[in-house]
XYZ file of C-alpha atoms in Angstrom:
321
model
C 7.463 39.903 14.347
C 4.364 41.932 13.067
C 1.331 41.791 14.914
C -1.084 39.136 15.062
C 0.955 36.577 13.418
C 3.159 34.144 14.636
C 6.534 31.782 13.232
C 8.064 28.404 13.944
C 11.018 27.683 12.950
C 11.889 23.455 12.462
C 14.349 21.696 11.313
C 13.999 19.751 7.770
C 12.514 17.304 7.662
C 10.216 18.050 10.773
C 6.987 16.181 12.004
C 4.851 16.609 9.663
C 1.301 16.128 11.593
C 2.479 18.805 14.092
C 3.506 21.657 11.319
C 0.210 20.873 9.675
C -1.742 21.597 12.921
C 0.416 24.454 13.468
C -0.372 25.834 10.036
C -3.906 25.199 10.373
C -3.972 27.720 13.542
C -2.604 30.482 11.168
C 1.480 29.823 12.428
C 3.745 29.956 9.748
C 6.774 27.271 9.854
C 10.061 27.657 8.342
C 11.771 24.466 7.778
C 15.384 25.142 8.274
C 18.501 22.879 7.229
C 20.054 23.851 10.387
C 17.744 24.668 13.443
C 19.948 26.926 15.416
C 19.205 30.471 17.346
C 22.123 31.897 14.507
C 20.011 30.369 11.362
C 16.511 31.735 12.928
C 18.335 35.198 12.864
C 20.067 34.943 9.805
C 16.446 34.037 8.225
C 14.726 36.910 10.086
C 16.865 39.270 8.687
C 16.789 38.228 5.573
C 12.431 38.602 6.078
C 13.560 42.286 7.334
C 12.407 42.257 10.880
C 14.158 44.542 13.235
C 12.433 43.123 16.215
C 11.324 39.470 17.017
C 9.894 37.917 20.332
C 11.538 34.848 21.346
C 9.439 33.358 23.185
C 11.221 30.187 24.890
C 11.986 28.421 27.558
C 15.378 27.513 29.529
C 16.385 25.045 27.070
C 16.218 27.356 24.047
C 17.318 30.687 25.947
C 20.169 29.094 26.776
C 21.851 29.055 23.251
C 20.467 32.289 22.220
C 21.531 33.941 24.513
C 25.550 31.832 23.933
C 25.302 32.831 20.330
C 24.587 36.462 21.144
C 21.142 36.429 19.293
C 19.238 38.161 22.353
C 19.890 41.485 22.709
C 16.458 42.481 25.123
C 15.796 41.054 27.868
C 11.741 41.053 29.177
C 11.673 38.999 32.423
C 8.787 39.025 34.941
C 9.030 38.337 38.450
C 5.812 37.184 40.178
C 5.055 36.783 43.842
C 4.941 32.974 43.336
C 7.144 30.599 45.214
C 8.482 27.408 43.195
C 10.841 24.870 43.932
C 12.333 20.924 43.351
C 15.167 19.677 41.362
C 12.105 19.723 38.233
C 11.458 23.289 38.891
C 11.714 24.973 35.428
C 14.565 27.653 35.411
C 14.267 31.013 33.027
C 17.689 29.983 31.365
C 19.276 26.632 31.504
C 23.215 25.990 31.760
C 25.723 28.671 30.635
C 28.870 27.229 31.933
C 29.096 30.032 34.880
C 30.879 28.548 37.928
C 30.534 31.792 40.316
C 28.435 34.914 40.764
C 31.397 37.168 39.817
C 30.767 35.262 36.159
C 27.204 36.279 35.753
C 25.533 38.774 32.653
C 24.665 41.692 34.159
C 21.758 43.588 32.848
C 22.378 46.881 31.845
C 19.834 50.173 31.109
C 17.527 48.743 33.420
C 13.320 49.698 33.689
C 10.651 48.255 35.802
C 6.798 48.259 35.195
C 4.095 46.529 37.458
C 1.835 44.511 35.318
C -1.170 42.763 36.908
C 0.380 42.167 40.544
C 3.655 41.008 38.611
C 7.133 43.033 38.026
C 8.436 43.594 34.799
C 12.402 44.274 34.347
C 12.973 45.128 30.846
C 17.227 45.710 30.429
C 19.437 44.739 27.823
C 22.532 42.047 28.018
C 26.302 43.639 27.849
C 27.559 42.377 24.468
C 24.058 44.150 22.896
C 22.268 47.706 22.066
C 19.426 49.255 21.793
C 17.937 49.667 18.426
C 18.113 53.919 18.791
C 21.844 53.364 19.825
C 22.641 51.523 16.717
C 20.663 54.078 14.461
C 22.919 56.898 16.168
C 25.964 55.343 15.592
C 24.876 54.738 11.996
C 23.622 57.975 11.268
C 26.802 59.685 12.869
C 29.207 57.459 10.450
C 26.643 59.142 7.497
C 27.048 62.587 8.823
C 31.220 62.434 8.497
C 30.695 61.577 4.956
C 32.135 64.051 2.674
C 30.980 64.994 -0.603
C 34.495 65.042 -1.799
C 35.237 61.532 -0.886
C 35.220 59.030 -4.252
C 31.922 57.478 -3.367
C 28.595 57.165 -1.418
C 27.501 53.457 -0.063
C 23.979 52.916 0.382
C 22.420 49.261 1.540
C 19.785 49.721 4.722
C 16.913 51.984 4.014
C 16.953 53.156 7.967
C 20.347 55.079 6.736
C 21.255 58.589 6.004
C 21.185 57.275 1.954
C 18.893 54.698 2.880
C 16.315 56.751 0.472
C 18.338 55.169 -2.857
C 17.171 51.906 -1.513
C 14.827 49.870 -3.511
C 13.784 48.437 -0.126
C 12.969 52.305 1.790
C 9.110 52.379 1.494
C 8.612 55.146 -1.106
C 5.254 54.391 -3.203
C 5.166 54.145 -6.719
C 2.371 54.544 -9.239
C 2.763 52.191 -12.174
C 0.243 51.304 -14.845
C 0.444 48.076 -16.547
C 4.402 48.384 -15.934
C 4.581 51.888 -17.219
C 4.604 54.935 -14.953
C 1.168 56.089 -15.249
C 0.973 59.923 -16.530
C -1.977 59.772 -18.564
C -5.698 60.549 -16.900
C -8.186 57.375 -17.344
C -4.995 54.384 -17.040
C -5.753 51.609 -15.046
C -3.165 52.276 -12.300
C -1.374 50.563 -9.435
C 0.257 51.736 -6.278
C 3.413 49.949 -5.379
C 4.491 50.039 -1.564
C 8.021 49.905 -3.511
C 10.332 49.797 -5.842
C 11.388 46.476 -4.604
C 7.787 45.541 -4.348
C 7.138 46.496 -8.089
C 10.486 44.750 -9.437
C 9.682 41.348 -7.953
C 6.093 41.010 -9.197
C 7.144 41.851 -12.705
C 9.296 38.773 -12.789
C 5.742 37.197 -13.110
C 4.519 39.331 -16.145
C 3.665 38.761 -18.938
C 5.893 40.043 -21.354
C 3.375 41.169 -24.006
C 3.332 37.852 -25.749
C 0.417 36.295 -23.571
C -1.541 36.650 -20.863
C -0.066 35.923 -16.969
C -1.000 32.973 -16.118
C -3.394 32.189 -12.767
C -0.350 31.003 -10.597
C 1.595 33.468 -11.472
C -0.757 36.530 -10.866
C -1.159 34.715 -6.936
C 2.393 35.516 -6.822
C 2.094 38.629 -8.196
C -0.526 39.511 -5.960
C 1.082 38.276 -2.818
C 3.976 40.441 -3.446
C 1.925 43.445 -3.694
C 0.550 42.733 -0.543
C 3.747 42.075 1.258
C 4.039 44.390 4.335
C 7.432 45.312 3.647
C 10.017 45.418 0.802
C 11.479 42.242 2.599
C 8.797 40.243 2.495
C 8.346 41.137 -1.304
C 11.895 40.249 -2.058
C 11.659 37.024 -0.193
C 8.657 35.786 -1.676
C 9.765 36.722 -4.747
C 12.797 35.134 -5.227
C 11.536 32.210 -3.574
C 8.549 32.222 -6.233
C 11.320 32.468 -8.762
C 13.513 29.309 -7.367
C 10.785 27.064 -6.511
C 8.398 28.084 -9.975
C 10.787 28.710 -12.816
C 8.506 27.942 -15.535
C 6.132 30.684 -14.231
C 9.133 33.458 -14.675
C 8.603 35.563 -17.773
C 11.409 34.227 -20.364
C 12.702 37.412 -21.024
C 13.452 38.583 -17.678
C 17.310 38.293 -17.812
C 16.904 41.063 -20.459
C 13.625 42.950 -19.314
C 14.826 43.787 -15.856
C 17.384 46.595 -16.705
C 14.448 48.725 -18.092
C 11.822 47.143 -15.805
C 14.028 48.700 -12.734
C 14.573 52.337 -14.595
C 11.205 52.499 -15.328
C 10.333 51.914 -11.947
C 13.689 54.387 -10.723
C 11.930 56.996 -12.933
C 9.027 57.359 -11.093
C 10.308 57.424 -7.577
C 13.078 59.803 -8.684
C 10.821 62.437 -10.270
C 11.795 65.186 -10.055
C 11.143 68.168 -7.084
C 10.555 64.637 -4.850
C 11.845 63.698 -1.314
C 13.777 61.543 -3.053
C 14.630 63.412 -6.314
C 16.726 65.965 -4.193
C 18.130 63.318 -1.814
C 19.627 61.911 -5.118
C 20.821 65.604 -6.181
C 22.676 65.923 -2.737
C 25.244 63.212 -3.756
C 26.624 65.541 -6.496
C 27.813 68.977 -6.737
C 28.420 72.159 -9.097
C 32.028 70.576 -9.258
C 31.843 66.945 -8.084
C 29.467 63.923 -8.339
C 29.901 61.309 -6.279
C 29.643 57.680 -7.612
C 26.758 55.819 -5.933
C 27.321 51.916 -4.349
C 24.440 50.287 -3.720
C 26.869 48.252 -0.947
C 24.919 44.665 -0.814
C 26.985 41.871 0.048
C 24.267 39.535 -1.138
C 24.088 40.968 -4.686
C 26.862 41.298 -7.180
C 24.323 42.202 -10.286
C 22.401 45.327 -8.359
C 25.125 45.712 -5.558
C 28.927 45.441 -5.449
C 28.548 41.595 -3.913
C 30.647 40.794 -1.330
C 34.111 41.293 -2.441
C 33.145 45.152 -3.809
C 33.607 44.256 -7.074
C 30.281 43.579 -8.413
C 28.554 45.431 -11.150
C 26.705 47.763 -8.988
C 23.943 48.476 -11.835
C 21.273 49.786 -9.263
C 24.227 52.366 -8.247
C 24.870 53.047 -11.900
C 21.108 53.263 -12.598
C 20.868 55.934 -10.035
C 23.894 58.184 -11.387
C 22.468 58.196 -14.774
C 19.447 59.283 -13.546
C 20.778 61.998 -11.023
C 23.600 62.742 -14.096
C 20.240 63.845 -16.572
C 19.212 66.662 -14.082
C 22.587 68.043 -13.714
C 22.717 67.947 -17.762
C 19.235 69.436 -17.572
């Protein structure tokens, strides 16, 4: 989770005096169709957080831990004595029998914290975070340039650069690239940051209207490229009417535009992009989402890839060039 701020999931329909009280204290709550440790996940990720606190008792430890959601494990031991059939327990019932059944705890450390001991390890089935990274960017380093194609989805990867989601800034003015002194400009955290709000433009006919520029601006001020995408397609689902009407035709150029200016050229990114070609060969470019079958290949690879095609055409002008 990011710092000071704090989530509840709940299952829908939930109590609603209690989520008002909770939202009045600053928490937000999700309202989930299925409250489960698997659909908290699933909905994390989808928000882009690569670390959450569960903070829980037995009865909810219990099938996090089953469903393999818990990967870190923080427990303290304190120089308390407890006891009675009502005593609470860390973890409740996992269907273990005998000792020779029990998780072990693996890449074990141990910190004293205010007279108490923290043991900070990590269960069996999981891995670190920097384990995972290395195994990722090891599959990225055997990729060769001669091979048909380069896949690119997670902006933490080798390609994770070509991402709309890696945090590159962008300067746009009035959705334009700015390049002219004395423009009123504005500094994207994203691509994906930039793309979302412009759903909510206007689209030179009128004027954006006050609900939509809210949505706009929360966007902008989303943390990550995550957060931007979720609140904007969840804008876009739950406010229709406030979606400019052209947008199934605008986006194409709104996204080059925007592709433009991160890709300029003599950038980080710029000669990240010229790396996936050579004198000889260019390789084609995936964007490999199994969410998205416009922008990505979709889930069954055959999608229309456009943000991969985007991309190519772009990289293709400099080789031309």
């Amino acid at each position: 989770s990011r710092e000071g701020e704090s989530f509840s999931p709940a299952a829908a329909p939930s109590r609603v005096a209690l989520i008002d009280e909770l939202r009045s204290k600053g928490v937000e709550v999700v309202e989930l169709d299925e409250l489960s440790p698997t659909e908290v996940a699933k909905h994390f990720y989808v928000r882009g957080f690569l670390r959450v606190l569960w903070e829980c008792g037995g009865k909810l430890a219990t099938p996090a831990i089953k469903e393999g959601v818990v990967h870190k494990v923080m427990a303290f031991v304190a120089p308390k004595i407890i006891g009675g059939s009502r005593a609470p327990t860390p973890v409740g019932e996992l269907g273990f029998d005998q000792m020779t059944q029990a998780m072990d705890i693996t890449q074990l450390s141990y910190e004293v914290v205010d007279g108490d001991l923290l043991v900070t390890g990590y269960l069996p089935v999981s891995k670190r975070i920097a384990d995972v990274a290395e195994e990722a960017f090891k599959v990225h380093d055997e990729q060769d340039l001669s091979s048909s194609a380069i896949e690119f989805y997670k902006s933490w990867n080798q390609y994770g650069m070509l991402s709309n989601f890696y945090g590159c800034p962008i300067v746009m003015e009035h959705g334009r690239e700015a390049s002219d002194v004395g423009k009123v400009t504005k500094t994207w955290r994203s691509v994906e940051h930039y793309y979302q709000a412009q759903k909510f433009s206007s689209s030179g006919s009128g004027k954006v209207s006050h609900e939509a520029q809210v949505i706009m601006d929360k966007i902008a001020a989303a943390p990550s490229a995550e957060e931007a995408a979720w609140i904007g397609r969840r804008s876009a689902r739950s406010n229709p009417n406030l979606v400019r009407a052209d947008w199934d035709k605008a986006k194409i150029d709104v996204m080059l535009k925007a592709l433009r200016v991160k890709f300029r050229e003599g950038s980080g990114p710029w000669r990240l992009l010229q790396s996936t070609c050579t004198k000889d060969h260019a390789c084609k470019l995936i964007e490999f989402s199994p969410r998205d079958s416009f922008w990505g290949a979709g889930l069954d690879g055959m999608g229309e890839n456009c943000l991969g095609k985007l991309l190519m055409d772009i990289r293709d002008e400099g080789r031309l060039e």
